[in-house]
XYZ file of N, CA and C in Angstrom:
549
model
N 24.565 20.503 -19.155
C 23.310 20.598 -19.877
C 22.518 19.294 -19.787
N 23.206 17.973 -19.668
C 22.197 17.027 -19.689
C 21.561 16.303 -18.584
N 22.597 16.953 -17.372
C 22.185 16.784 -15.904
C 21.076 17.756 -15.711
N 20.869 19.030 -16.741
C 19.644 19.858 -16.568
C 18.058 19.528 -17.416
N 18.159 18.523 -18.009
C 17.805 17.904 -19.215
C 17.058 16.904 -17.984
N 17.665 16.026 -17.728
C 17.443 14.963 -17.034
C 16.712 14.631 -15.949
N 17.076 16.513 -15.102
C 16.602 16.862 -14.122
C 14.932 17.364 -14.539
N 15.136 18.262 -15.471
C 13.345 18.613 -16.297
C 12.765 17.274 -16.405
N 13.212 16.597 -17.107
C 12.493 15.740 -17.303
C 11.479 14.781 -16.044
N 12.851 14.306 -15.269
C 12.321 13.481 -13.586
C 11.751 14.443 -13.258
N 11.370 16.082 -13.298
C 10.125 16.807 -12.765
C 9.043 16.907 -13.403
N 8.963 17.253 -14.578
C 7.900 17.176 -15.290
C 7.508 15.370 -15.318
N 8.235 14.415 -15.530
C 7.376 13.361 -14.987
C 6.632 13.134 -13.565
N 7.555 13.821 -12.650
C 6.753 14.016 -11.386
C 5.461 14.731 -11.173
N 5.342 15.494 -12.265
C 4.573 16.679 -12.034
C 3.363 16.015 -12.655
N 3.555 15.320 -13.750
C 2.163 14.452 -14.711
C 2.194 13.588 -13.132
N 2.481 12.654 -12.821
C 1.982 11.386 -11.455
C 1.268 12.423 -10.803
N 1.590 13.578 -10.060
C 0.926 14.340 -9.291
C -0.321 14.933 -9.595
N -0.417 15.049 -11.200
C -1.569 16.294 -11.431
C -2.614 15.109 -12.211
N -2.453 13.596 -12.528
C -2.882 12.293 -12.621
C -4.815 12.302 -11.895
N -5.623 12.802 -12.590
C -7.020 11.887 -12.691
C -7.109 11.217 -11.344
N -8.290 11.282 -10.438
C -8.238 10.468 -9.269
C -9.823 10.122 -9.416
N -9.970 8.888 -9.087
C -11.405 8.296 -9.268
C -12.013 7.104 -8.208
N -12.988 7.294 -7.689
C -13.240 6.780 -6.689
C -13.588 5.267 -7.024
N -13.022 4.233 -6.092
C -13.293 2.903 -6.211
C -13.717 2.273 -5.039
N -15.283 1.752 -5.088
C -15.996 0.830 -4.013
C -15.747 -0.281 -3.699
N -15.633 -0.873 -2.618
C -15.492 -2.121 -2.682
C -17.239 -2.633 -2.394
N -17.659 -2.221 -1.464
C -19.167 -1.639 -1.110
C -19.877 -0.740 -0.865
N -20.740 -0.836 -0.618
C -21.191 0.374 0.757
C -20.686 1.189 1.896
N -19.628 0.286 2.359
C -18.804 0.941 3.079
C -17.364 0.758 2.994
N -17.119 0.917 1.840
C -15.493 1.078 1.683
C -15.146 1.557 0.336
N -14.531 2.449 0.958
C -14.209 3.332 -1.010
C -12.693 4.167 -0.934
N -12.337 4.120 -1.597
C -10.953 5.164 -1.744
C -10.502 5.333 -3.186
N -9.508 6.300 -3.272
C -9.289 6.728 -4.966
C -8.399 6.346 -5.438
N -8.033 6.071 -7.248
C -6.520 5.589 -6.995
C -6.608 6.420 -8.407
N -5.636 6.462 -8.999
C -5.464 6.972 -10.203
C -6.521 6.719 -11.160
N -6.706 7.560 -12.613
C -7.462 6.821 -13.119
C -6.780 5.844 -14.165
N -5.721 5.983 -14.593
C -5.164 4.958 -15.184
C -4.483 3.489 -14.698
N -4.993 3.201 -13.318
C -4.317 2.266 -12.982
C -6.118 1.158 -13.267
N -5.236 0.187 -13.599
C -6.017 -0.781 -14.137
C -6.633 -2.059 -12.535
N -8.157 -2.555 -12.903
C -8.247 -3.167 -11.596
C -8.109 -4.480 -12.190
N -7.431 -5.236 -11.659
C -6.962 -6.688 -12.024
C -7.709 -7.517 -12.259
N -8.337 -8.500 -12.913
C -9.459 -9.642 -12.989
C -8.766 -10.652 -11.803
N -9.910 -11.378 -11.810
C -9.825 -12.504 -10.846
C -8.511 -13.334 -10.821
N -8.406 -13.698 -12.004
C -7.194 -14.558 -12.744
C -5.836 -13.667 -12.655
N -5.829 -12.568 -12.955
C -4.251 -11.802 -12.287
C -4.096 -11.936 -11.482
N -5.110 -11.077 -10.427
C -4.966 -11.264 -8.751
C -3.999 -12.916 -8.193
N -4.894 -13.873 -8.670
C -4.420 -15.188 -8.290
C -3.225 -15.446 -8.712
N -2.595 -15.140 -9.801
C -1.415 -15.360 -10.378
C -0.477 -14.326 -9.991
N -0.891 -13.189 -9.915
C 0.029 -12.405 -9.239
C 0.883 -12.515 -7.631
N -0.604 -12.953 -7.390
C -0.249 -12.494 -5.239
C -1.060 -14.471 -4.826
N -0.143 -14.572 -4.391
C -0.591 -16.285 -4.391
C -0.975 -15.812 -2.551
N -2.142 -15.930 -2.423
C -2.492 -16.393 -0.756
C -3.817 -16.913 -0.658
N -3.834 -17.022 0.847
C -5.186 -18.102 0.914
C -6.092 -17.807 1.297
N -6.205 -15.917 1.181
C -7.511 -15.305 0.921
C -7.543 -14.550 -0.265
N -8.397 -14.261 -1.404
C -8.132 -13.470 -2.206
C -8.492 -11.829 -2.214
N -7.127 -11.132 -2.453
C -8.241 -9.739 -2.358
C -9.286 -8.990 -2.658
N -9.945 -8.065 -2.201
C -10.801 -7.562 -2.482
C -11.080 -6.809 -3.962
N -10.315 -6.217 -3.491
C -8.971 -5.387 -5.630
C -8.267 -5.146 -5.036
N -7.525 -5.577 -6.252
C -6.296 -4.969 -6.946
C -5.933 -4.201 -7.370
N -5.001 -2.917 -7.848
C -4.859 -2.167 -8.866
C -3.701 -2.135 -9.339
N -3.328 -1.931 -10.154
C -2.283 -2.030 -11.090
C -1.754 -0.865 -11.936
N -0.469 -0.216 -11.755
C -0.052 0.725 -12.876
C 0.036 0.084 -14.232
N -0.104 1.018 -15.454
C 0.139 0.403 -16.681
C 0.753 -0.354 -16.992
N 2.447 0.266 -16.489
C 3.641 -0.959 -16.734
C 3.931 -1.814 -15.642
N 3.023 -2.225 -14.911
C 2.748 -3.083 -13.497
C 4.057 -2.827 -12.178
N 4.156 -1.618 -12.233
C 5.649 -1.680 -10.971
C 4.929 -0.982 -9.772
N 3.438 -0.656 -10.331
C 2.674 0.090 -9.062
C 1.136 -0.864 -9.135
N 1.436 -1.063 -7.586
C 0.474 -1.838 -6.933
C -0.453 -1.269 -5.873
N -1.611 -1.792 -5.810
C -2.480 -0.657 -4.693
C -3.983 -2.242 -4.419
N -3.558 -2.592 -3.056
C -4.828 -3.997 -3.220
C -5.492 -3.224 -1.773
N -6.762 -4.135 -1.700
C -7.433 -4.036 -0.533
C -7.309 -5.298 -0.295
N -7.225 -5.844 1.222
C -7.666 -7.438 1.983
C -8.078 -7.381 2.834
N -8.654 -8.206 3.649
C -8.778 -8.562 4.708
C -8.213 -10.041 5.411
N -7.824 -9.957 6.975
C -8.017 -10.733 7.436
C -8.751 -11.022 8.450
N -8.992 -12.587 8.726
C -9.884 -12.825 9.855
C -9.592 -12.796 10.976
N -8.736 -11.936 10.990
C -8.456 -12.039 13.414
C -9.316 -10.902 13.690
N -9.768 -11.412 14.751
C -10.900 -10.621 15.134
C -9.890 -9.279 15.603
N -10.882 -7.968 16.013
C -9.723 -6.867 16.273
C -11.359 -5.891 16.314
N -11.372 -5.506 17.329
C -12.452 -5.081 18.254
C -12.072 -3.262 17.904
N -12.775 -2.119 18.364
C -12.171 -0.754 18.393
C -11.909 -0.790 19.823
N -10.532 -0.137 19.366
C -10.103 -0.066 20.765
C -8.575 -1.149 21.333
N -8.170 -1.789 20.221
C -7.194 -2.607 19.944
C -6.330 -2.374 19.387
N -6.214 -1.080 18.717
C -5.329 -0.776 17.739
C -3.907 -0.707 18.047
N -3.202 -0.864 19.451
C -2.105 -1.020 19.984
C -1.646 -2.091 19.753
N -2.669 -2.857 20.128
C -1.977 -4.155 19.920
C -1.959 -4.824 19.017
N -2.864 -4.367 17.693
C -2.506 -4.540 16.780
C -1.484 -4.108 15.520
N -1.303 -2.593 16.545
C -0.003 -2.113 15.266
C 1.662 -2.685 16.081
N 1.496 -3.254 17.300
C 2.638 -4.089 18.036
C 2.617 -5.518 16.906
N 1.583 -5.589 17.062
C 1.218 -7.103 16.226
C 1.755 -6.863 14.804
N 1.205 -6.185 14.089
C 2.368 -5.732 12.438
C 3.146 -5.321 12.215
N 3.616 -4.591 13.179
C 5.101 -3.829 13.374
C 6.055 -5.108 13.322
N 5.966 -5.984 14.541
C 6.905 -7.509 14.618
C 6.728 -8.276 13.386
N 5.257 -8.152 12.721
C 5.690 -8.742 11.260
C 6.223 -8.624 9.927
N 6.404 -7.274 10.064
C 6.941 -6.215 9.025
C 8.437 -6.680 9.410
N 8.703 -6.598 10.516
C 10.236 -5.995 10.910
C 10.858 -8.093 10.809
N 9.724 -8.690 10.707
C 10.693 -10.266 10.574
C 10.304 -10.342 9.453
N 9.821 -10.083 8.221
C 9.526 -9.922 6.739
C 10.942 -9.684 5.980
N 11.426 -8.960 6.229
C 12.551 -8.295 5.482
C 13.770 -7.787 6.622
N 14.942 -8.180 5.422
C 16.357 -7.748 6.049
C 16.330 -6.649 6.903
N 15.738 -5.728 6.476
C 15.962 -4.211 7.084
C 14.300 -3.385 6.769
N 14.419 -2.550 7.635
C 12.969 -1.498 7.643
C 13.466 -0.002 7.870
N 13.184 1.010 6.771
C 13.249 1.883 7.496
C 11.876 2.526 7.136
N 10.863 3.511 8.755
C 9.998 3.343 8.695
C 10.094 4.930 8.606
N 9.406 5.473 7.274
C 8.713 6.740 7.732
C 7.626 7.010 8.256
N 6.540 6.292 8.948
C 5.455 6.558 9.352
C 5.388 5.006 9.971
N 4.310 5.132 11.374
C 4.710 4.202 12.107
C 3.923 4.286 13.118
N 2.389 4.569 13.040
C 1.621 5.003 14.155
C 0.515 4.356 13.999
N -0.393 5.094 15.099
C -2.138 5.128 14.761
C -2.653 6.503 14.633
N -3.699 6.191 13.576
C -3.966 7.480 13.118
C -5.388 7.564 12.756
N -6.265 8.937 13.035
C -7.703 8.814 12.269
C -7.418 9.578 11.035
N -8.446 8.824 10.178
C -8.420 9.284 8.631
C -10.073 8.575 8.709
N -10.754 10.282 8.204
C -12.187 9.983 7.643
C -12.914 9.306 8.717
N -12.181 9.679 10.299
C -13.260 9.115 10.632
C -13.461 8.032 11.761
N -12.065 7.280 10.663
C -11.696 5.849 11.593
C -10.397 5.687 11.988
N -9.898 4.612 13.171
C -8.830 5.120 13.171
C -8.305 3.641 12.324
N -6.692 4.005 12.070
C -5.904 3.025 11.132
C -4.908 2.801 11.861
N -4.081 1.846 11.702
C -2.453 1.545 11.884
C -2.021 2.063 10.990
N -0.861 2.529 10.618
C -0.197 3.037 9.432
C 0.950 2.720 9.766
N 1.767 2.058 8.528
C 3.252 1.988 8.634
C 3.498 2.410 6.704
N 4.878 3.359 6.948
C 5.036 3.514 6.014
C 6.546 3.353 5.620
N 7.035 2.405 4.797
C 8.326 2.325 5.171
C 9.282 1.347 3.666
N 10.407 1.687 3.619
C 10.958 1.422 2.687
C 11.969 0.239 2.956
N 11.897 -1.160 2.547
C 12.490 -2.597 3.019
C 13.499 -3.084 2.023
N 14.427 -3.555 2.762
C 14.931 -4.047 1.903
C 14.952 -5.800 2.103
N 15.186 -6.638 0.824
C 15.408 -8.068 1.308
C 16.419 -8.673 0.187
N 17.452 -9.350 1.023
C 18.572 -10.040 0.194
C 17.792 -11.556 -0.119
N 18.472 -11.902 -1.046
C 18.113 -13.339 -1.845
C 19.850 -13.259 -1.788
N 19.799 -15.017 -1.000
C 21.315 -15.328 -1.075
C 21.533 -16.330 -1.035
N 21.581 -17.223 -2.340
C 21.951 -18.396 -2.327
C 22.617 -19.118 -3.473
N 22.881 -19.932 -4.202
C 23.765 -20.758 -5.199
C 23.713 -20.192 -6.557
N 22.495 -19.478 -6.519
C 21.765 -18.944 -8.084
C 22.053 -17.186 -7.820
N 21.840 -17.162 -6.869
C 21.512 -15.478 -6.457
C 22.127 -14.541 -5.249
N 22.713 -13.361 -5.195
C 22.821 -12.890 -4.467
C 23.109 -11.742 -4.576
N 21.535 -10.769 -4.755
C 21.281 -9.706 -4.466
C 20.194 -9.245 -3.633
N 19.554 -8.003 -3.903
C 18.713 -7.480 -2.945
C 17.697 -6.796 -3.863
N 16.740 -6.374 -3.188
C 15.201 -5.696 -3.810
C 15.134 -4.575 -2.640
N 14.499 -2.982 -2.952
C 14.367 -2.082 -2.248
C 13.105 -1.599 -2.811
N 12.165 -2.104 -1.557
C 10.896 -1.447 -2.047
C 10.313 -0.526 -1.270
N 9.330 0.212 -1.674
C 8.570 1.183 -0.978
C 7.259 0.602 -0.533
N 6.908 0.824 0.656
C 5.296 0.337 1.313
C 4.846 1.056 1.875
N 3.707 1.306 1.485
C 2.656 1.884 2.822
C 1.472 1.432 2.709
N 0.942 0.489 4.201
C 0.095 0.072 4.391
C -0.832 0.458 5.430
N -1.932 0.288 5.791
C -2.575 0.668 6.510
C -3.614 -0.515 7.064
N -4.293 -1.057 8.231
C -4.966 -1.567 9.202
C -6.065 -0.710 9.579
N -7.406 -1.234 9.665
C -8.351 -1.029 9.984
C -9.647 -1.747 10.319
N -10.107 -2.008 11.221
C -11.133 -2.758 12.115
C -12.245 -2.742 10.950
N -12.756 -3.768 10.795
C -13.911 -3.307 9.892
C -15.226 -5.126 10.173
N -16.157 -5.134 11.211
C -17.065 -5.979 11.143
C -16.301 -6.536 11.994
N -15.511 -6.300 13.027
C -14.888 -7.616 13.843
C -13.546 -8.036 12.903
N -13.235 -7.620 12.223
C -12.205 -8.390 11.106
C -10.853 -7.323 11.034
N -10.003 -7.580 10.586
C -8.783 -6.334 9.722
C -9.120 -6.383 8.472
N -8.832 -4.918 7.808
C -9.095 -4.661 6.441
C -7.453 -3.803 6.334
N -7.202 -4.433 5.269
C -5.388 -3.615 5.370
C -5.887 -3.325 3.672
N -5.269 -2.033 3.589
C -5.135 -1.442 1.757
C -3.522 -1.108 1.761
N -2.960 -1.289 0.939
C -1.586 -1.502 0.507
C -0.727 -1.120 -0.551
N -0.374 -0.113 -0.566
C 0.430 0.447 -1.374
C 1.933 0.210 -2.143
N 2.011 -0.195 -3.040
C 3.567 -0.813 -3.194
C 4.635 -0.468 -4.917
N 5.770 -0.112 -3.992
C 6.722 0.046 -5.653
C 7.504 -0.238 -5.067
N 8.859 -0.409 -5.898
C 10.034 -0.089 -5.826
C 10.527 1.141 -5.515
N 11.802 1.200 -4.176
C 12.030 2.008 -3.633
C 12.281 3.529 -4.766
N 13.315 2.712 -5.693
C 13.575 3.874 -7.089
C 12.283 4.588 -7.615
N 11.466 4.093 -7.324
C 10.100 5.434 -7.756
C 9.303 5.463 -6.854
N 10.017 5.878 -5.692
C 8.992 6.428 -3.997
C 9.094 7.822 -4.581
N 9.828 8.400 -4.955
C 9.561 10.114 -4.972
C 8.416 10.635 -5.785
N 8.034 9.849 -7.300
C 7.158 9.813 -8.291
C 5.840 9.447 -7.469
N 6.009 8.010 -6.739
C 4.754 7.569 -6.490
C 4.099 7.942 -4.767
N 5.012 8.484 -3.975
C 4.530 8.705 -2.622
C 3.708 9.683 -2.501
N 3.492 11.085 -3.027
C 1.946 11.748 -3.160
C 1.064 10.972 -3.359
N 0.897 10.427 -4.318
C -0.056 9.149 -5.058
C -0.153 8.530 -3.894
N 0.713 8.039 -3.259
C 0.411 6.962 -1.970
C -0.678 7.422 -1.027
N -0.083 8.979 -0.414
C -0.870 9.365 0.761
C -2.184 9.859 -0.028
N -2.150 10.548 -1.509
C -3.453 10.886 -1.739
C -4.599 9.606 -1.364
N -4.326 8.460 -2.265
C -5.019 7.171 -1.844
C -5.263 6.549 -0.408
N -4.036 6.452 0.520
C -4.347 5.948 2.059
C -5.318 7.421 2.401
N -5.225 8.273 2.576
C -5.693 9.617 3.089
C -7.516 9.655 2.441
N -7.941 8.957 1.267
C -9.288 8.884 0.531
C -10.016 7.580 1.333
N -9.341 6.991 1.987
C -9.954 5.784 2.242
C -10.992 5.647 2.938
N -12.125 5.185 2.956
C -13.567 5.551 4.032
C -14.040 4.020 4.424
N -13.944 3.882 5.775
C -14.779 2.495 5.858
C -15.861 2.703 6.840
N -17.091 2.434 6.721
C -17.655 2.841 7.866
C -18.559 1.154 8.047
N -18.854 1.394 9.372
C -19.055 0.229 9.829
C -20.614 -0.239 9.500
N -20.925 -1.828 8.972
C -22.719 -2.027 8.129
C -23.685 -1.732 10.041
């Protein structure tokens, strides 16, 4: 009875993430995609404290109890249409020296809305092993690459591997909304 209990429950929570409010978020004119409506967009001051790098993102988003993440960035290497090989060769080798292990469910180029993307979608693991520590983290990612002005624009999806089943609809609904069209 409480393995049936337990089981209702992890569905009917699945079933609220799935049937979850979707609301469109601009970055401009030409870039928009949806994310939940309860996920919160980060102020300036989270972003920075959260994700330390030396560009800041575009947004952020944030689940309530912060274990779900959803940013837009860019970087500056140039990346022309028509490059997308060598650029998903190019993130593939950085994904795969990032973390201990990769396993990739999705792993291509793809059009969505229009344009085409890199997509990798894939669940990592990484050990911490040293005097203080020695365990591991299993997370869930799916990110995506896209040419936008001469530049990369990557949007990024992220949890912990333990709630990929809850949050991976949510994932592809959001990568799958994404629109960039060129100024």
């Amino acid at each position: 009875m409480k393995k049936f209990i337990c089981l209702a429950i992890l569905l009917n929570t699945t079933c609220l993430f799935a049937q979850e409010k979707m609301v469109t978020h601009k970055i401009n004119d030409e870039i928009s995609y949806v994310v939940p409506e309860s996920f919160n967009l980060m102020s300036k001051g989270d972003r920075i404290e959260k994700y330390v790098s030396s560009r800041e993102p575009l947004a952020m988003h944030s689940s309530v109890d912060g274990e779900i993440n959803y940013g837009v960035n860019w970087n500056p290497m140039q990346w022309m249409d028509g490059d997308e090989q060598m650029i998903h060769d190019f993130y593939k080798a950085s994904i795969l020296s990032m973390f201990d292990q990769v396993e990739f469910i999705q792993n291509e180029i793809k059009e969505i809305n229009g344009k085409k993307f890199v997509v990798f979608e894939f669940i990592s693991m990484l050990r911490t092993e040293n005097a203080f520590s020695n365990k591991s983290s299993r997370n869930y990612t799916y990110i995506q690459y896209t040419s936008y002005n001469e530049q990369v624009l990557l949007f990024n999806f992220a949890c912990k591997a333990r709630l990929m089943n809850q949050w991976q609809p949510v994932a592809n609904d959001i990568m799958n909304s994404v629109k960039v069209k060129e100024k």
